[in-house]
Amino acid sequence: MTFLASGDTPQTGSPCPPSPPRPSLAALQGKAQWMALLMLAVGMHVLESALPGLGPWFKPGLANIVTLVALVMLGPGQALMLAVARVVVGAMFIGTLFTPTFIMSLSGAVAAALVMLAAWRLIPGISLIGVSLLGAVAHMLVQFATVEALFIQQHALFYLLPPFLLVAALTGWLNGVAAAYIVERLQRPVEPAAAGEAAHA
Amino acid sequence: MNSSPASRSLSGRLSGTWTDRLLLALVLGGIVFGWLHIRQLAGGGEAMVDIYHGQTLLAEYPLNGAAPVHFAAQGEIGISDILIADGEVAITDSPCTTKKCILSGHKHSIGDMLVCLPNRILVAVRGDAQAFDAMLE
């Protein structure tokens, strides 16, 4: 590529090199939505790390709401990528990248995302609430299995599992309710009056 | 009756579908079954405190010993200080950054645990019954 110096006149008549095809508006919109959801998920991930926990590994899983929204709005592949990217970028902000906490978060998030994708596709009659419930349970189970396999090789660790699973089921259900509400609001068509107010704002 | 999504009540939103409720029942049933099973394994008798680093048992003390015990457990990134006194056990100092193990507080019941994941330290309160020993094996 050549740049014209000031005062130069462009040569006319020579053929211009073909420019790369522009991405479609729909593709750009999809990327923008994914990035917006990622930033939201990272924000929730960081917020959760600052909250006082009920135990060494317990978090309410608020960031999973964003994964559920992405599952419905953007599709399974994008939701899985979002779950992984959220843990990696969030760990950079918190300062836990490649620590045991990060490995636990990543394994739990990937397991939860895969279980949620499978449940969403394969279980008839399930809603986002059931999907979130299964995701939360899978997240907790895989976190315990990861800790037992990699860090503290004691089966007695699983003694902690039932109470943690109980709380995970509760928060998973509530997160699913929140995700279903958000998706319902996002998919509702914009009413003309609201659109007019937005245009004037 | 207006049955649009916007008019759904809070209880309607919370209840989920029949499939969701069935899954919840299965999950809760599994949790209760697992909990009861583990409680049987935990056994009873005198409460003992086991201190592990990864797979290695570093020390074991009775929870209700006559004198307080102050144990320095060498872990992955440093030394975790563990105090056993007055029928309770706690991690009082740790080299980890989050200090969640310290914030977990004092434990006194059979089955309670303190975990410092970065330092790979596990402090478990167990009964001295055979069942829990088998589980630890």
Short mmCIF file of C-alpha atoms in Angstrom, two decimals:
data_model
loop_
_atom_site.label_atom_id
_atom_site.label_comp_id
_atom_site.label_asym_id
_atom_site.label_seq_id
_atom_site.Cartn_x
_atom_site.Cartn_y
_atom_site.Cartn_z
CA MET A 1 0.00 0.00 0.00
CA THR A 2 1.31 3.50 -0.82
CA PHE A 3 0.36 6.73 0.82
CA LEU A 4 0.14 10.05 -0.97
CA ALA A 5 2.25 12.89 0.35
CA SER A 6 0.49 16.18 0.84
CA GLY A 7 0.34 18.00 -2.48
CA ASP A 8 0.51 14.84 -4.53
CA THR A 9 -2.33 14.23 -6.86
CA PRO A 10 -3.77 10.78 -7.15
CA GLN A 11 -3.17 9.08 -10.43
CA THR A 12 -6.33 8.44 -12.27
CA GLY A 13 -6.96 5.64 -14.65
CA SER A 14 -4.97 2.98 -12.78
CA PRO A 15 -7.02 0.07 -11.43
CA CYS A 16 -7.58 0.11 -7.67
CA PRO A 17 -6.68 -3.07 -5.77
CA PRO A 18 -9.77 -4.93 -4.65
CA SER A 19 -10.67 -4.13 -1.07
CA PRO A 20 -11.41 -6.99 1.31
CA PRO A 21 -15.08 -7.75 1.62
CA ARG A 22 -16.78 -5.88 4.40
CA PRO A 23 -18.39 -7.97 7.13
CA SER A 24 -22.12 -7.88 7.07
CA LEU A 25 -23.99 -5.72 9.51
CA ALA A 26 -25.50 -8.80 11.11
CA ALA A 27 -22.03 -10.28 11.70
CA LEU A 28 -20.79 -7.04 13.25
CA GLN A 29 -23.88 -6.85 15.40
CA GLY A 30 -23.31 -10.40 16.62
CA LYS A 31 -19.68 -9.63 17.52
CA ALA A 32 -20.71 -6.46 19.33
CA GLN A 33 -23.33 -8.36 21.30
CA TRP A 34 -20.80 -11.04 22.22
CA MET A 35 -18.28 -8.43 23.38
CA ALA A 36 -20.93 -6.61 25.40
CA LEU A 37 -21.97 -9.86 27.08
CA LEU A 38 -18.31 -10.71 27.74
CA MET A 39 -17.71 -7.39 29.47
CA LEU A 40 -20.86 -7.89 31.53
CA ALA A 41 -19.79 -11.41 32.48
CA VAL A 42 -16.28 -10.28 33.41
CA GLY A 43 -17.74 -7.51 35.56
CA MET A 44 -19.93 -10.02 37.39
CA HIS A 45 -17.00 -12.43 37.74
CA VAL A 46 -14.88 -9.72 39.36
CA LEU A 47 -17.78 -8.58 41.54
CA GLU A 48 -18.32 -12.13 42.76
CA SER A 49 -14.69 -12.49 43.73
CA ALA A 50 -15.06 -9.43 45.95
CA LEU A 51 -18.17 -10.73 47.70
CA PRO A 52 -17.76 -12.51 51.03
CA GLY A 53 -18.13 -16.21 50.27
CA LEU A 54 -20.00 -18.91 52.14
CA GLY A 55 -17.00 -21.19 51.82
CA PRO A 56 -13.66 -21.56 50.14
CA TRP A 57 -15.13 -22.41 46.76
CA PHE A 58 -18.63 -21.10 46.82
CA LYS A 59 -19.85 -18.31 44.56
CA PRO A 60 -23.43 -17.49 43.61
CA GLY A 61 -22.63 -17.93 39.92
CA LEU A 62 -24.06 -14.62 38.76
CA ALA A 63 -21.79 -14.62 35.71
CA ASN A 64 -23.51 -17.79 34.58
CA ILE A 65 -26.63 -15.73 33.91
CA VAL A 66 -24.74 -14.09 31.06
CA THR A 67 -23.75 -17.49 29.65
CA LEU A 68 -27.41 -18.51 29.68
CA VAL A 69 -28.41 -15.32 27.90
CA ALA A 70 -25.70 -15.92 25.30
CA LEU A 71 -26.92 -19.50 24.86
CA VAL A 72 -30.33 -18.28 23.79
CA MET A 73 -29.37 -15.07 22.00
CA LEU A 74 -26.15 -16.12 20.24
CA GLY A 75 -26.09 -19.90 20.19
CA PRO A 76 -24.21 -22.75 21.90
CA GLY A 77 -20.78 -22.14 20.38
CA GLN A 78 -20.73 -18.48 21.30
CA ALA A 79 -21.95 -19.29 24.81
CA LEU A 80 -19.12 -21.78 25.34
CA MET A 81 -16.54 -19.29 24.07
CA LEU A 82 -18.01 -16.66 26.33
CA ALA A 83 -17.74 -18.90 29.40
CA VAL A 84 -14.07 -19.63 28.71
CA ALA A 85 -13.20 -16.02 27.83
CA ARG A 86 -14.97 -14.75 30.93
CA VAL A 87 -12.86 -16.92 33.24
CA VAL A 88 -9.59 -16.03 31.49
CA VAL A 89 -10.21 -12.27 31.29
CA GLY A 90 -11.72 -12.21 34.78
CA ALA A 91 -8.67 -13.98 36.19
CA MET A 92 -6.46 -11.32 34.60
CA PHE A 93 -8.39 -8.62 36.44
CA ILE A 94 -8.41 -10.47 39.77
CA GLY A 95 -4.80 -11.61 39.48
CA THR A 96 -5.44 -15.34 39.71
CA LEU A 97 -4.41 -16.39 36.22
CA PHE A 98 -2.94 -19.93 36.19
CA THR A 99 -3.41 -20.32 39.97
CA PRO A 100 -5.39 -23.23 41.48
CA THR A 101 -8.38 -20.89 41.75
CA PHE A 102 -8.20 -20.22 38.03
CA ILE A 103 -7.98 -23.90 37.18
CA MET A 104 -11.00 -24.60 39.37
CA SER A 105 -12.96 -21.75 37.81
CA LEU A 106 -12.06 -22.80 34.28
CA SER A 107 -12.88 -26.46 34.79
CA GLY A 108 -16.16 -25.61 36.48
CA ALA A 109 -17.16 -23.05 33.87
CA VAL A 110 -16.38 -25.33 30.92
CA ALA A 111 -18.22 -28.26 32.51
CA ALA A 112 -21.22 -26.09 33.33
CA ALA A 113 -21.31 -24.66 29.82
CA LEU A 114 -21.10 -28.09 28.18
CA VAL A 115 -23.82 -29.54 30.42
CA MET A 116 -26.04 -26.53 29.79
CA LEU A 117 -25.58 -26.77 26.03
CA ALA A 118 -26.39 -30.48 26.08
CA ALA A 119 -29.42 -29.99 28.31
CA TRP A 120 -30.72 -27.14 26.15
CA ARG A 121 -30.49 -29.29 23.04
CA LEU A 122 -31.42 -32.72 24.34
CA ILE A 123 -33.93 -32.44 27.19
CA PRO A 124 -37.43 -31.74 25.94
CA GLY A 125 -39.52 -29.29 27.91
CA ILE A 126 -36.61 -27.81 29.82
CA SER A 127 -36.43 -24.06 30.37
CA LEU A 128 -33.49 -21.85 31.23
CA ILE A 129 -34.24 -22.55 34.90
CA GLY A 130 -33.60 -26.27 34.53
CA VAL A 131 -30.60 -25.60 32.32
CA SER A 132 -29.13 -23.29 34.94
CA LEU A 133 -29.82 -25.82 37.70
CA LEU A 134 -27.92 -28.56 35.87
CA GLY A 135 -25.10 -26.14 35.04
CA ALA A 136 -24.68 -25.12 38.67
CA VAL A 137 -24.61 -28.73 39.83
CA ALA A 138 -22.10 -29.69 37.13
CA HIS A 139 -19.96 -26.68 38.04
CA MET A 140 -19.76 -27.73 41.67
CA LEU A 141 -19.16 -31.43 40.97
CA VAL A 142 -16.33 -30.75 38.53
CA GLN A 143 -14.71 -28.23 40.84
CA PHE A 144 -14.57 -30.81 43.62
CA ALA A 145 -13.29 -33.47 41.24
CA THR A 146 -10.60 -31.07 39.98
CA VAL A 147 -9.44 -30.21 43.49
CA GLU A 148 -9.38 -33.87 44.49
CA ALA A 149 -7.50 -34.87 41.36
CA LEU A 150 -4.96 -32.06 41.21
CA PHE A 151 -4.45 -30.38 44.56
CA ILE A 152 -5.67 -32.19 47.68
CA GLN A 153 -5.90 -35.90 46.99
CA GLN A 154 -8.27 -36.78 49.82
CA HIS A 155 -11.64 -38.41 49.20
CA ALA A 156 -12.80 -36.86 52.46
CA LEU A 157 -13.15 -33.61 50.54
CA PHE A 158 -16.41 -34.93 49.14
CA TYR A 159 -17.85 -34.73 52.64
CA LEU A 160 -18.28 -31.02 51.87
CA LEU A 161 -20.12 -31.70 48.64
CA PRO A 162 -23.78 -32.14 49.73
CA PRO A 163 -24.19 -28.76 51.44
CA PHE A 164 -22.35 -27.05 48.59
CA LEU A 165 -24.54 -28.81 46.04
CA LEU A 166 -27.65 -27.77 47.91
CA VAL A 167 -26.68 -24.11 47.81
CA ALA A 168 -25.57 -24.47 44.18
CA ALA A 169 -28.97 -25.93 43.25
CA LEU A 170 -30.73 -23.03 44.94
CA THR A 171 -28.59 -20.35 43.32
CA GLY A 172 -28.70 -22.17 39.98
CA TRP A 173 -32.49 -22.12 40.05
CA LEU A 174 -32.60 -18.41 40.94
CA ASN A 175 -30.01 -17.55 38.29
CA GLY A 176 -32.13 -19.42 35.76
CA VAL A 177 -35.16 -17.36 36.74
CA ALA A 178 -33.13 -14.19 36.29
CA ALA A 179 -31.77 -15.35 32.92
CA ALA A 180 -35.24 -16.30 31.68
CA TYR A 181 -36.55 -12.88 32.66
CA ILE A 182 -33.68 -11.08 30.93
CA VAL A 183 -34.04 -13.12 27.75
CA GLU A 184 -37.78 -12.50 27.74
CA ARG A 185 -37.20 -8.75 28.01
CA LEU A 186 -34.49 -8.74 25.35
CA GLN A 187 -36.60 -10.69 22.88
CA ARG A 188 -39.67 -8.55 23.36
CA PRO A 189 -40.19 -6.24 20.36
CA VAL A 190 -39.66 -2.56 21.06
CA GLU A 191 -42.99 -0.82 21.45
CA PRO A 192 -43.52 2.28 19.28
CA ALA A 193 -44.02 4.62 22.24
CA ALA A 194 -40.82 3.43 23.89
CA ALA A 195 -38.97 3.70 20.60
CA GLY A 196 -40.18 7.27 20.18
CA GLU A 197 -39.03 8.21 23.68
CA ALA A 198 -35.66 6.65 23.01
CA ALA A 199 -35.35 8.61 19.78
CA HIS A 200 -36.08 11.89 21.57
CA ALA A 201 -33.73 11.12 24.44
CA MET B 1 -57.08 -13.29 32.05
CA ASN B 2 -54.03 -11.74 30.52
CA SER B 3 -51.52 -14.52 29.99
CA SER B 4 -48.82 -12.48 28.29
CA PRO B 5 -45.26 -12.99 29.54
CA ALA B 6 -45.22 -9.48 30.98
CA SER B 7 -48.08 -10.22 33.32
CA ARG B 8 -46.65 -13.43 34.76
CA SER B 9 -46.46 -13.38 38.51
CA LEU B 10 -43.30 -13.87 40.50
CA SER B 11 -44.42 -17.33 41.59
CA GLY B 12 -45.06 -18.21 37.95
CA ARG B 13 -41.56 -17.12 37.03
CA LEU B 14 -40.01 -19.02 39.94
CA SER B 15 -41.82 -22.29 39.36
CA GLY B 16 -40.27 -23.31 36.04
CA THR B 17 -41.63 -26.06 33.80
CA TRP B 18 -42.57 -29.59 34.81
CA THR B 19 -39.26 -30.78 33.45
CA ASP B 20 -37.40 -28.24 35.57
CA ARG B 21 -39.26 -29.34 38.69
CA LEU B 22 -38.56 -32.98 37.93
CA LEU B 23 -34.85 -32.21 37.54
CA LEU B 24 -34.89 -30.26 40.81
CA ALA B 25 -36.52 -33.18 42.59
CA LEU B 26 -33.88 -35.56 41.20
CA VAL B 27 -31.05 -33.25 42.22
CA LEU B 28 -32.43 -32.72 45.72
CA GLY B 29 -33.03 -36.44 46.11
CA GLY B 30 -29.44 -37.15 45.12
CA ILE B 31 -28.14 -34.55 47.55
CA VAL B 32 -30.18 -35.90 50.47
CA PHE B 33 -29.14 -39.47 49.68
CA GLY B 34 -25.49 -38.46 49.45
CA TRP B 35 -25.69 -36.45 52.64
CA LEU B 36 -27.18 -39.32 54.62
CA HIS B 37 -24.63 -41.72 53.19
CA ILE B 38 -21.73 -39.47 54.12
CA ARG B 39 -23.09 -38.89 57.62
CA GLN B 40 -23.07 -42.64 58.13
CA LEU B 41 -19.49 -42.81 56.92
CA ALA B 42 -18.41 -39.99 59.21
CA GLY B 43 -19.20 -42.10 62.26
CA GLY B 44 -18.96 -40.87 65.78
CA GLY B 45 -16.75 -41.28 68.77
CA GLU B 46 -14.02 -38.87 69.70
CA ALA B 47 -13.45 -36.02 67.27
CA MET B 48 -10.01 -36.05 65.70
CA VAL B 49 -8.29 -33.39 63.61
CA ASP B 50 -6.33 -34.60 60.58
CA ILE B 51 -3.97 -32.21 58.85
CA TYR B 52 -2.97 -33.01 55.27
CA HIS B 53 -0.68 -31.55 52.67
CA GLY B 54 -1.91 -33.01 49.40
CA GLN B 55 -1.87 -36.77 49.92
CA THR B 56 0.38 -36.64 52.97
CA LEU B 57 -1.00 -36.84 56.48
CA LEU B 58 1.09 -34.35 58.42
CA ALA B 59 -0.46 -34.77 61.86
CA GLU B 60 -3.53 -35.89 63.77
CA TYR B 61 -4.68 -34.57 67.13
CA PRO B 62 -7.77 -35.01 69.30
CA LEU B 63 -10.04 -32.01 68.93
CA ASN B 64 -10.74 -31.89 72.64
CA GLY B 65 -7.21 -32.34 73.92
CA ALA B 66 -6.22 -31.03 77.32
CA ALA B 67 -3.72 -28.51 76.05
CA PRO B 68 -3.97 -26.20 73.04
CA VAL B 69 -2.04 -27.37 69.96
CA HIS B 70 -0.29 -24.98 67.63
CA PHE B 71 0.82 -26.74 64.45
CA ALA B 72 2.84 -25.23 61.61
CA ALA B 73 1.89 -27.08 58.43
CA GLN B 74 4.41 -26.80 55.62
CA GLY B 75 2.43 -26.47 52.40
CA GLU B 76 3.04 -25.68 48.76
CA ILE B 77 3.77 -21.98 49.17
CA GLY B 78 4.66 -21.68 52.84
CA ILE B 79 3.54 -22.44 56.35
CA SER B 80 -0.08 -22.48 57.50
CA ASP B 81 -0.54 -22.02 61.24
CA ILE B 82 -3.25 -24.23 62.71
CA LEU B 83 -4.61 -23.81 66.22
CA ILE B 84 -6.56 -26.52 68.05
CA ALA B 85 -7.98 -25.26 71.31
CA ASP B 86 -11.21 -25.31 73.33
CA GLY B 87 -12.74 -28.01 71.13
CA GLU B 88 -12.26 -25.99 67.96
CA VAL B 89 -9.75 -25.85 65.12
CA ALA B 90 -8.87 -22.87 62.96
CA ILE B 91 -6.22 -21.73 60.52
CA THR B 92 -4.76 -18.65 62.12
CA ASP B 93 -2.17 -17.69 59.53
CA SER B 94 -1.58 -18.60 55.91
CA PRO B 95 0.72 -17.54 53.07
CA CYS B 96 -2.14 -17.49 50.54
CA THR B 97 -3.34 -14.19 49.15
CA THR B 98 -7.09 -14.50 49.62
CA LYS B 99 -6.99 -15.74 53.26
CA LYS B 100 -10.29 -17.51 52.70
CA CYS B 101 -9.04 -20.39 54.84
CA ILE B 102 -8.64 -18.02 57.78
CA LEU B 103 -11.99 -16.40 57.09
CA SER B 104 -13.62 -19.84 57.21
CA GLY B 105 -13.39 -19.48 60.98
CA HIS B 106 -13.43 -22.12 63.71
CA LYS B 107 -14.66 -25.67 63.10
CA HIS B 108 -15.81 -28.02 65.82
CA SER B 109 -18.15 -30.65 64.32
CA ILE B 110 -17.31 -34.03 62.83
CA GLY B 111 -17.19 -33.62 59.08
CA ASP B 112 -16.12 -29.98 59.18
CA MET B 113 -13.13 -29.01 57.05
CA LEU B 114 -10.79 -26.14 56.45
CA VAL B 115 -9.11 -25.94 53.08
CA CYS B 116 -6.29 -23.73 51.84
CA LEU B 117 -6.19 -24.51 48.17
CA PRO B 118 -3.13 -22.43 47.16
CA ASN B 119 -1.11 -24.04 49.97
CA ARG B 120 -2.79 -27.46 49.43
CA ILE B 121 -3.58 -27.82 53.12
CA LEU B 122 -6.65 -29.70 54.31
CA VAL B 123 -7.76 -29.77 57.93
CA ALA B 124 -10.51 -32.32 58.51
CA VAL B 125 -12.46 -33.03 61.69
CA ARG B 126 -13.46 -36.69 61.77
CA GLY B 127 -14.83 -39.20 64.18
CA ASP B 128 -12.52 -41.98 65.23
CA ALA B 129 -15.02 -44.61 63.98
CA GLN B 130 -13.86 -47.14 61.41
CA ALA B 131 -16.23 -46.00 58.70
CA PHE B 132 -14.61 -42.62 58.15
CA ASP B 133 -11.14 -44.17 58.20
CA ALA B 134 -12.23 -46.43 55.37
CA MET B 135 -13.46 -43.42 53.44
CA LEU B 136 -10.14 -41.65 53.87
CA GLU B 137 -8.32 -44.67 52.53
#
